[in-house]
Amino acid sequence: MAKKSNWSCVRLTVILYVYAATVAVTARVLPSADIYDTSKYGILELENGLAQTPQMGWNSWNFFRCKTDEKVIRETADALVTTGLAKLGYVYVTIDDCWSGLERNSEGDMVPDSKAFPSGIKALADYVHSKGLKIGIYSDAGLYTCQLRPGSLKHENDDASLFASWGIDYLKYDNCFNLGIDPKERFSLMRDALNATGRTIFYSLCEWGLDDPALWAGKIGNSWRTTDDIKDTWESMTGIADINDKWAAYAGPGGWNDPDMLEVGNGGMTYQEYRSHFSIWALMKAPLIIGCDVRNMTAETYEILANEEVISVNQDPLGVQGTKVHAYGPDGCYQIWAGPLSRKRTVTVLWNRCSKAATITAEWDTMGLESSTNASVRDLWKHEYVSLSSTKSFSAKVEAHASEMYVLAPAASEAA
């Protein structure tokens, strides 16, 4: 009888869990926005209390590659605070590949490179924490990292324990030299090891999208790379945006699609292209991880990265990834990207991927709105309302390779 009773309890628990998860998913979708599919999100979500909104911070790789050291990390932490970027949410300071020595020590532990990090990672973590920030580190779900430092495959428990002892808050976990082992197995081992430390550590999977991690990574990590590494070019950025777009239904609070870090400020794109990059990443609820040298930003770079209205779209508590809802013109280069926000609002980006300026029109129905909806239209880059009462559609002239970003809100709620 006891076995039968226990089995009944298990069945009831499973039924209640599935019901609760289903209700949670349903509640996230606005009734008028059924084009935004979130049906794949939530059932297998990793629940460690982190990533209720996409992570924000800085990473050393895009600008510094292997030429990083503790001085750069300390000065970057200082700059995030003094520029005000930290207050806007950029709180994770992550050391990417090349922080460790070429070999483990005699006890089998990773050790920091003695020339680049002579004070050790623990002292550096203490400094970053003293600034009110969080520190991240890098390792690999293989025998070696991509730059041939020791990887964590077969060392997961020891490495996770070491990271926790240093006060690490964030782990970026890469995919090189993986021996062909199923990524679900390799990345799960580190998840379990991190959980076993008792320290809450943000877990960022960097599997490059090879095995479609959006399908399975929600039960393993807090974010998962859906693409190959980004390059500081228009072609790379636009291609990656398109790849990440198809996985929109799998993202939400607790776990996010990651199309890689921001290249804003690194010099390979124009101001308008970088503004498009930031706008689309924010709309897609992508992690906003700065990849430039924040100690030496131009005014234009700062203007983009510090746009509070665009950041608020990325950090919106509804947590629905915006998506490409319409494309027309030559090769579909006049594009409308949109997504629902909290308080019955909608964000839209008019993106001109053509080589000449054009007027782009967004119809209400393409964005999941009833044609009779009366909405205010706020420009997030000009920081002003372009209309307090619009219906059916609105249009804007958009320069080549540029975008314009707006939030639409029911006119009555704005007036109130």
CSV table of C-alpha atoms in Angstrom, one decimal:
chain,number,residue,atom,x,y,z
A,1,MET,CA,0.0,0.0,0.0
A,2,ALA,CA,2.8,2.4,0.8
A,3,LYS,CA,4.3,2.0,-2.7
A,4,LYS,CA,0.9,2.7,-4.3
A,5,SER,CA,0.5,5.8,-2.1
A,6,ASN,CA,4.0,7.1,-3.0
A,7,TRP,CA,3.3,6.5,-6.7
A,8,SER,CA,0.1,8.5,-6.5
A,9,CYS,CA,2.0,11.4,-4.9
A,10,VAL,CA,4.6,11.3,-7.6
A,11,ARG,CA,1.8,11.4,-10.3
A,12,LEU,CA,0.1,14.3,-8.6
A,13,THR,CA,3.3,16.2,-8.3
A,14,VAL,CA,4.1,15.8,-12.0
A,15,ILE,CA,0.6,16.8,-13.0
A,16,LEU,CA,0.8,20.0,-10.8
A,17,TYR,CA,4.2,20.9,-12.1
A,18,VAL,CA,3.2,20.5,-15.8
A,19,TYR,CA,0.1,22.5,-15.1
A,20,ALA,CA,2.0,25.3,-13.4
A,21,ALA,CA,4.6,25.5,-16.2
A,22,THR,CA,1.9,25.6,-18.8
A,23,VAL,CA,0.1,28.4,-17.0
A,24,ALA,CA,3.3,30.3,-16.7
A,25,VAL,CA,4.0,30.0,-20.4
A,26,THR,CA,0.5,31.1,-21.4
A,27,ALA,CA,0.6,34.1,-19.1
A,28,ARG,CA,3.6,35.5,-20.8
A,29,VAL,CA,1.9,35.9,-24.2
A,30,LEU,CA,-0.3,38.9,-24.8
A,31,PRO,CA,-3.7,37.9,-26.3
A,32,SER,CA,-3.2,40.2,-29.3
A,33,ALA,CA,0.3,39.1,-30.0
A,34,ASP,CA,-0.1,35.4,-30.9
A,35,ILE,CA,2.6,35.8,-33.6
A,36,TYR,CA,5.2,35.8,-30.8
A,37,ASP,CA,5.5,32.1,-30.1
A,38,THR,CA,6.8,31.2,-26.6
A,39,SER,CA,5.3,27.8,-26.5
A,40,LYS,CA,8.7,26.1,-26.3
A,41,TYR,CA,9.8,28.0,-23.2
A,42,GLY,CA,9.6,27.1,-19.6
A,43,ILE,CA,9.0,23.4,-19.1
A,44,LEU,CA,12.7,22.5,-18.8
A,45,GLU,CA,13.9,25.8,-17.3
A,46,LEU,CA,16.9,25.7,-15.0
A,47,GLU,CA,15.8,27.3,-11.8
A,48,ASN,CA,18.7,28.8,-9.9
A,49,GLY,CA,17.1,32.2,-9.4
A,50,LEU,CA,19.4,33.9,-12.0
A,51,ALA,CA,18.8,35.4,-15.4
A,52,GLN,CA,15.3,36.7,-14.8
A,53,THR,CA,16.3,39.2,-17.4
A,54,PRO,CA,19.2,38.8,-19.9
A,55,GLN,CA,22.7,39.2,-18.3
A,56,MET,CA,24.6,42.5,-18.8
A,57,GLY,CA,28.3,43.1,-18.4
A,58,TRP,CA,31.6,43.1,-20.1
A,59,ASN,CA,33.9,40.4,-21.5
A,60,SER,CA,37.6,40.7,-22.4
A,61,TRP,CA,37.7,38.6,-25.6
A,62,ASN,CA,36.4,40.8,-28.4
A,63,PHE,CA,38.9,43.6,-27.8
A,64,PHE,CA,41.8,42.1,-25.8
A,65,ARG,CA,41.9,38.5,-27.0
A,66,CYS,CA,44.8,36.9,-25.0
A,67,LYS,CA,46.3,40.3,-24.1
A,68,THR,CA,44.5,40.8,-20.9
A,69,ASP,CA,45.7,41.0,-17.3
A,70,GLU,CA,44.7,42.0,-13.9
A,71,LYS,CA,45.4,45.7,-14.5
A,72,VAL,CA,43.0,45.6,-17.5
A,73,ILE,CA,40.3,43.9,-15.4
A,74,ARG,CA,40.7,46.3,-12.5
A,75,GLU,CA,40.6,49.4,-14.7
A,76,THR,CA,37.6,48.0,-16.6
A,77,ALA,CA,35.7,47.6,-13.3
A,78,ASP,CA,36.7,51.1,-12.4
A,79,ALA,CA,35.5,52.4,-15.8
A,80,LEU,CA,32.1,50.6,-15.6
A,81,VAL,CA,31.5,52.4,-12.3
A,82,THR,CA,32.8,55.9,-13.2
A,83,THR,CA,31.0,56.0,-16.5
A,84,GLY,CA,27.7,55.0,-14.9
A,85,LEU,CA,27.4,51.8,-17.0
A,86,ALA,CA,27.4,49.7,-13.9
A,87,LYS,CA,24.3,51.5,-12.6
A,88,LEU,CA,22.6,50.8,-16.0
A,89,GLY,CA,23.0,47.0,-15.4
A,90,TYR,CA,26.4,46.1,-16.8
A,91,VAL,CA,27.6,44.3,-13.7
A,92,TYR,CA,29.4,41.1,-14.8
A,93,VAL,CA,33.1,41.6,-15.5
A,94,THR,CA,34.3,38.4,-17.2
A,95,ILE,CA,37.8,37.3,-17.9
A,96,ASP,CA,37.8,35.2,-21.1
A,97,ASP,CA,40.4,32.7,-22.4
A,98,CYS,CA,44.1,32.9,-21.6
A,99,TRP,CA,43.8,33.8,-17.9
A,100,SER,CA,45.3,30.4,-16.8
A,101,GLY,CA,48.7,28.9,-17.0
A,102,LEU,CA,49.4,26.3,-19.7
A,103,GLU,CA,49.3,23.4,-17.3
A,104,ARG,CA,47.6,22.5,-14.0
A,105,ASN,CA,49.7,22.4,-10.9
A,106,SER,CA,50.9,19.3,-9.1
A,107,GLU,CA,47.6,19.0,-7.3
A,108,GLY,CA,45.7,19.0,-10.6
A,109,ASP,CA,44.3,22.5,-10.1
A,110,MET,CA,44.1,25.3,-12.6
A,111,VAL,CA,46.4,28.2,-11.8
A,112,PRO,CA,46.3,31.8,-13.1
A,113,ASP,CA,49.0,32.9,-15.5
A,114,SER,CA,51.7,34.3,-13.2
A,115,LYS,CA,52.7,37.2,-15.4
A,116,ALA,CA,49.2,38.4,-16.3
A,117,PHE,CA,47.5,37.7,-12.9
A,118,PRO,CA,50.3,37.8,-10.3
A,119,SER,CA,47.9,38.6,-7.5
A,120,GLY,CA,45.7,35.6,-8.3
A,121,ILE,CA,42.0,35.5,-9.2
A,122,LYS,CA,40.7,35.6,-5.6
A,123,ALA,CA,42.3,39.0,-5.0
A,124,LEU,CA,40.9,40.2,-8.3
A,125,ALA,CA,37.5,39.0,-7.5
A,126,ASP,CA,37.6,40.8,-4.2
A,127,TYR,CA,38.5,44.0,-6.0
A,128,VAL,CA,35.7,43.6,-8.5
A,129,HIS,CA,33.2,42.9,-5.7
A,130,SER,CA,34.4,45.9,-3.8
A,131,LYS,CA,33.1,48.0,-6.7
A,132,GLY,CA,29.7,46.5,-6.4
A,133,LEU,CA,30.2,44.3,-9.5
A,134,LYS,CA,30.3,40.6,-10.2
A,135,ILE,CA,33.2,38.7,-11.7
A,136,GLY,CA,33.1,36.0,-14.4
A,137,ILE,CA,35.7,33.5,-15.6
A,138,TYR,CA,36.1,31.2,-18.6
A,139,SER,CA,36.6,27.5,-19.0
A,140,ASP,CA,35.9,24.8,-21.6
A,141,ALA,CA,33.9,21.6,-21.8
A,142,GLY,CA,36.9,19.9,-23.4
A,143,LEU,CA,40.4,18.8,-22.6
A,144,TYR,CA,41.8,22.3,-23.6
A,145,THR,CA,40.4,25.7,-24.1
A,146,CYS,CA,40.3,27.2,-27.6
A,147,GLN,CA,43.7,28.8,-26.8
A,148,LEU,CA,45.2,25.6,-25.5
A,149,ARG,CA,44.9,26.3,-21.7
A,150,PRO,CA,43.6,23.4,-19.5
A,151,GLY,CA,39.9,22.6,-20.1
A,152,SER,CA,37.5,21.3,-17.5
A,153,LEU,CA,36.4,18.1,-19.1
A,154,LYS,CA,37.0,15.3,-16.5
A,155,HIS,CA,37.8,18.1,-13.9
A,156,GLU,CA,34.4,19.6,-13.5
A,157,ASN,CA,34.0,19.1,-9.7
A,158,ASP,CA,37.5,20.3,-8.8
A,159,ASP,CA,37.3,23.4,-11.1
A,160,ALA,CA,33.8,24.4,-10.0
A,161,SER,CA,34.9,24.2,-6.4
A,162,LEU,CA,38.0,26.3,-7.2
A,163,PHE,CA,35.9,28.9,-9.0
A,164,ALA,CA,33.5,29.1,-6.0
A,165,SER,CA,36.4,29.4,-3.6
A,166,TRP,CA,37.7,32.4,-5.6
A,167,GLY,CA,34.2,34.1,-5.4
A,168,ILE,CA,33.4,33.6,-9.1
A,169,ASP,CA,29.8,34.7,-10.0
A,170,TYR,CA,29.7,33.8,-13.7
A,171,LEU,CA,31.1,31.0,-15.9
A,172,LYS,CA,31.4,31.2,-19.6
A,173,TYR,CA,31.9,27.6,-20.7
A,174,ASP,CA,33.3,26.9,-24.2
A,175,ASN,CA,33.3,23.9,-26.6
A,176,CYS,CA,36.8,23.3,-28.0
A,177,PHE,CA,38.6,19.9,-27.9
A,178,ASN,CA,35.5,18.1,-26.7
A,179,LEU,CA,36.5,14.6,-27.9
A,180,GLY,CA,33.1,14.3,-29.7
A,181,ILE,CA,31.3,13.7,-26.5
A,182,ASP,CA,27.6,14.6,-26.5
A,183,PRO,CA,27.4,18.3,-25.5
A,184,LYS,CA,24.3,17.6,-23.3
A,185,GLU,CA,26.5,15.3,-21.2
A,186,ARG,CA,29.5,17.6,-21.0
A,187,PHE,CA,27.6,20.7,-20.2
A,188,SER,CA,25.4,18.9,-17.7
A,189,LEU,CA,28.4,17.7,-15.7
A,190,MET,CA,29.5,21.3,-15.1
A,191,ARG,CA,26.0,22.4,-14.2
A,192,ASP,CA,25.9,19.7,-11.5
A,193,ALA,CA,29.4,20.6,-10.3
A,194,LEU,CA,28.5,24.3,-10.0
A,195,ASN,CA,25.3,23.5,-8.1
A,196,ALA,CA,27.3,21.2,-5.8
A,197,THR,CA,29.5,24.1,-4.7
A,198,GLY,CA,26.6,25.8,-2.9
A,199,ARG,CA,27.5,29.1,-4.6
A,200,THR,CA,25.1,30.7,-7.1
A,201,ILE,CA,27.0,31.0,-10.3
A,202,PHE,CA,25.5,32.2,-13.6
A,203,TYR,CA,26.1,29.5,-16.2
A,204,SER,CA,26.7,30.7,-19.8
A,205,LEU,CA,27.0,27.8,-22.3
A,206,CYS,CA,29.1,28.5,-25.4
A,207,GLU,CA,28.3,25.6,-27.6
A,208,TRP,CA,28.2,27.7,-30.8
A,209,GLY,CA,24.7,26.5,-31.8
A,210,LEU,CA,26.2,23.3,-33.3
A,211,ASP,CA,23.7,20.9,-31.7
A,212,ASP,CA,20.8,23.4,-31.5
A,213,PRO,CA,21.2,24.1,-27.8
A,214,ALA,CA,17.9,26.0,-27.6
A,215,LEU,CA,16.3,22.6,-27.8
A,216,TRP,CA,17.9,21.3,-24.6
A,217,ALA,CA,20.0,23.9,-22.8
A,218,GLY,CA,17.1,25.4,-20.9
A,219,LYS,CA,17.5,22.7,-18.3
A,220,ILE,CA,21.3,23.1,-18.1
A,221,GLY,CA,22.3,26.8,-18.2
A,222,ASN,CA,21.1,30.4,-17.9
A,223,SER,CA,22.0,31.3,-21.5
A,224,TRP,CA,23.3,29.4,-24.5
A,225,ARG,CA,25.1,30.5,-27.6
A,226,THR,CA,23.0,29.9,-30.7
A,227,THR,CA,25.7,30.9,-33.3
A,228,ASP,CA,29.3,30.9,-34.2
A,229,ASP,CA,31.6,33.7,-32.9
A,230,ILE,CA,30.6,37.2,-33.9
A,231,LYS,CA,33.0,39.3,-36.0
A,232,ASP,CA,33.2,43.0,-36.0
A,233,THR,CA,31.5,43.3,-39.5
A,234,TRP,CA,28.1,44.1,-40.8
A,235,GLU,CA,27.8,40.7,-42.6
A,236,SER,CA,28.6,38.8,-39.4
A,237,MET,CA,26.3,40.8,-37.2
A,238,THR,CA,23.3,40.6,-39.6
A,239,GLY,CA,23.8,36.9,-40.3
A,240,ILE,CA,24.0,36.1,-36.6
A,241,ALA,CA,20.8,38.0,-35.9
A,242,ASP,CA,19.0,36.0,-38.5
A,243,ILE,CA,20.2,32.7,-37.0
A,244,ASN,CA,19.3,33.6,-33.4
A,245,ASP,CA,15.8,34.8,-34.6
A,246,LYS,CA,14.6,31.3,-35.4
A,247,TRP,CA,15.0,30.2,-31.7
A,248,ALA,CA,12.9,33.0,-30.2
A,249,ALA,CA,10.2,30.6,-28.9
A,250,TYR,CA,12.7,29.0,-26.5
A,251,ALA,CA,13.9,32.1,-24.6
A,252,GLY,CA,12.5,33.6,-21.5
A,253,PRO,CA,13.2,34.5,-17.8
A,254,GLY,CA,15.8,32.1,-16.5
A,255,GLY,CA,17.3,31.1,-19.9
A,256,TRP,CA,18.2,33.2,-22.9
A,257,ASN,CA,19.4,32.7,-26.5
A,258,ASP,CA,22.8,34.2,-26.9
A,259,PRO,CA,23.9,35.4,-30.3
A,260,ASP,CA,27.3,36.4,-28.9
A,261,MET,CA,28.8,39.5,-27.4
A,262,LEU,CA,28.5,43.1,-28.6
A,263,GLU,CA,31.0,44.5,-31.0
A,264,VAL,CA,29.9,48.1,-30.5
A,265,GLY,CA,32.9,50.4,-30.3
A,266,ASN,CA,35.5,48.1,-31.8
A,267,GLY,CA,35.8,50.0,-35.1
A,268,GLY,CA,34.7,47.5,-37.7
A,269,MET,CA,31.2,49.0,-38.3
A,270,THR,CA,29.7,52.5,-38.7
A,271,TYR,CA,27.8,54.3,-36.0
A,272,GLN,CA,24.5,53.5,-37.7
A,273,GLU,CA,25.4,49.8,-38.0
A,274,TYR,CA,26.4,49.6,-34.4
A,275,ARG,CA,23.2,51.3,-33.4
A,276,SER,CA,21.3,48.6,-35.3
A,277,HIS,CA,23.4,46.0,-33.7
A,278,PHE,CA,22.5,47.2,-30.2
A,279,SER,CA,18.8,47.8,-31.0
A,280,ILE,CA,18.3,44.3,-32.4
A,281,TRP,CA,20.2,42.6,-29.6
A,282,ALA,CA,18.1,44.5,-27.1
A,283,LEU,CA,14.9,43.6,-28.9
A,284,MET,CA,16.0,39.9,-29.1
A,285,LYS,CA,16.5,39.8,-25.4
A,286,ALA,CA,20.1,38.8,-26.0
A,287,PRO,CA,22.7,39.2,-23.3
A,288,LEU,CA,24.2,42.7,-23.5
A,289,ILE,CA,27.9,41.9,-23.0
A,290,ILE,CA,30.1,44.8,-23.9
A,291,GLY,CA,33.2,43.8,-26.0
A,292,CYS,CA,35.1,47.0,-26.4
A,293,ASP,CA,37.6,48.8,-24.2
A,294,VAL,CA,35.3,50.8,-21.9
A,295,ARG,CA,38.3,52.7,-20.5
A,296,ASN,CA,38.6,54.5,-23.9
A,297,MET,CA,35.2,54.8,-25.4
A,298,THR,CA,34.2,57.4,-27.9
A,299,ALA,CA,31.1,59.6,-27.2
A,300,GLU,CA,29.2,57.7,-29.9
A,301,THR,CA,30.0,54.3,-28.4
A,302,TYR,CA,28.9,55.5,-25.0
A,303,GLU,CA,25.7,57.0,-26.4
A,304,ILE,CA,24.8,53.6,-27.8
A,305,LEU,CA,25.7,51.4,-24.8
A,306,ALA,CA,24.2,53.8,-22.3
A,307,ASN,CA,20.8,54.3,-23.9
A,308,GLU,CA,18.5,53.6,-21.0
A,309,GLU,CA,15.3,53.3,-23.0
A,310,VAL,CA,16.8,50.6,-25.3
A,311,ILE,CA,18.2,48.8,-22.3
A,312,SER,CA,14.8,48.8,-20.6
A,313,VAL,CA,13.4,46.9,-23.7
A,314,ASN,CA,16.1,44.3,-23.2
A,315,GLN,CA,15.4,44.1,-19.4
A,316,ASP,CA,11.6,44.1,-19.7
A,317,PRO,CA,10.1,41.7,-17.2
A,318,LEU,CA,7.7,40.1,-19.6
A,319,GLY,CA,10.8,38.4,-21.1
A,320,VAL,CA,9.5,37.6,-24.6
A,321,GLN,CA,12.2,37.6,-27.4
A,322,GLY,CA,11.3,40.0,-30.2
A,323,THR,CA,11.5,38.6,-33.7
A,324,LYS,CA,11.5,39.5,-37.4
A,325,VAL,CA,7.8,39.8,-38.2
A,326,HIS,CA,7.9,41.2,-41.8
A,327,ALA,CA,10.4,41.8,-44.6
A,328,TYR,CA,9.9,43.3,-48.0
A,329,GLY,CA,11.7,45.2,-50.7
A,330,PRO,CA,14.9,44.0,-52.5
A,331,ASP,CA,15.9,40.6,-51.1
A,332,GLY,CA,13.7,41.4,-48.0
A,333,CYS,CA,16.1,44.1,-46.8
A,334,TYR,CA,13.3,46.4,-45.5
A,335,GLN,CA,12.6,44.7,-42.2
A,336,ILE,CA,10.2,45.0,-39.3
A,337,TRP,CA,11.3,43.4,-36.0
A,338,ALA,CA,8.9,43.5,-33.1
A,339,GLY,CA,8.0,42.0,-29.7
A,340,PRO,CA,5.5,42.4,-26.9
A,341,LEU,CA,6.5,44.2,-23.7
A,342,SER,CA,4.9,44.5,-20.3
A,343,ARG,CA,2.0,46.9,-19.7
A,344,LYS,CA,0.5,46.0,-23.1
A,345,ARG,CA,3.3,47.8,-25.0
A,346,THR,CA,5.1,46.7,-28.2
A,347,VAL,CA,8.6,47.4,-29.3
A,348,THR,CA,9.4,47.6,-33.0
A,349,VAL,CA,12.6,48.2,-34.9
A,350,LEU,CA,12.5,49.4,-38.6
A,351,TRP,CA,15.7,48.0,-40.0
A,352,ASN,CA,17.0,49.0,-43.4
A,353,ARG,CA,19.5,46.4,-44.5
A,354,CYS,CA,19.6,47.8,-48.0
A,355,SER,CA,22.5,50.1,-49.3
A,356,LYS,CA,20.2,53.1,-49.8
A,357,ALA,CA,17.9,55.1,-47.5
A,358,ALA,CA,14.3,54.1,-47.7
A,359,THR,CA,10.9,54.7,-46.0
A,360,ILE,CA,9.8,51.6,-44.1
A,361,THR,CA,6.2,51.1,-43.0
A,362,ALA,CA,5.1,48.9,-40.1
A,363,GLU,CA,1.5,47.7,-40.3
A,364,TRP,CA,-0.2,47.1,-37.0
A,365,ASP,CA,-1.3,43.5,-37.9
A,366,THR,CA,2.3,42.5,-38.7
A,367,MET,CA,3.2,43.3,-35.0
A,368,GLY,CA,0.2,41.5,-33.5
A,369,LEU,CA,-1.9,44.5,-32.9
A,370,GLU,CA,-5.5,45.1,-33.9
A,371,SER,CA,-5.8,47.6,-36.7
A,372,SER,CA,-8.1,49.7,-34.6
A,373,THR,CA,-5.6,50.0,-31.8
A,374,ASN,CA,-4.8,53.7,-31.0
A,375,ALA,CA,-1.2,53.9,-29.9
A,376,SER,CA,1.4,56.4,-29.0
A,377,VAL,CA,4.8,56.0,-30.7
A,378,ARG,CA,8.0,56.8,-28.8
A,379,ASP,CA,11.4,57.0,-30.6
A,380,LEU,CA,14.0,55.4,-28.3
A,381,TRP,CA,17.0,57.0,-30.0
A,382,LYS,CA,15.5,60.6,-30.2
A,383,HIS,CA,13.9,60.1,-26.8
A,384,GLU,CA,10.7,61.7,-27.9
A,385,TYR,CA,7.2,60.9,-29.0
A,386,VAL,CA,6.7,61.0,-32.7
A,387,SER,CA,3.0,60.4,-32.3
A,388,LEU,CA,0.6,60.4,-29.4
A,389,SER,CA,-2.2,58.8,-31.5
A,390,SER,CA,-1.6,56.5,-34.4
A,391,THR,CA,-3.7,53.7,-35.9
A,392,LYS,CA,-3.1,50.9,-38.5
A,393,SER,CA,0.5,51.8,-39.3
A,394,PHE,CA,3.4,54.2,-39.1
A,395,SER,CA,6.3,54.9,-41.3
A,396,ALA,CA,9.8,56.4,-41.0
A,397,LYS,CA,12.7,57.2,-43.2
A,398,VAL,CA,15.6,54.9,-42.4
A,399,GLU,CA,19.2,55.4,-43.6
A,400,ALA,CA,21.1,52.6,-45.2
A,401,HIS,CA,22.3,49.9,-42.7
A,402,ALA,CA,20.5,51.9,-40.0
A,403,SER,CA,17.5,51.2,-37.8
A,404,GLU,CA,14.9,53.2,-35.9
A,405,MET,CA,13.5,51.8,-32.7
A,406,TYR,CA,10.1,52.6,-31.1
A,407,VAL,CA,7.8,51.6,-28.3
A,408,LEU,CA,4.1,51.6,-29.0
A,409,ALA,CA,1.7,51.9,-26.1
A,410,PRO,CA,-2.1,52.2,-25.9
A,411,ALA,CA,-2.8,55.9,-26.2
A,412,ALA,CA,-5.2,55.9,-23.2
A,413,SER,CA,-2.6,54.5,-20.8
A,414,GLU,CA,-0.1,57.1,-21.9
A,415,ALA,CA,-2.6,59.9,-21.4
A,416,ALA,CA,-3.3,58.5,-17.9
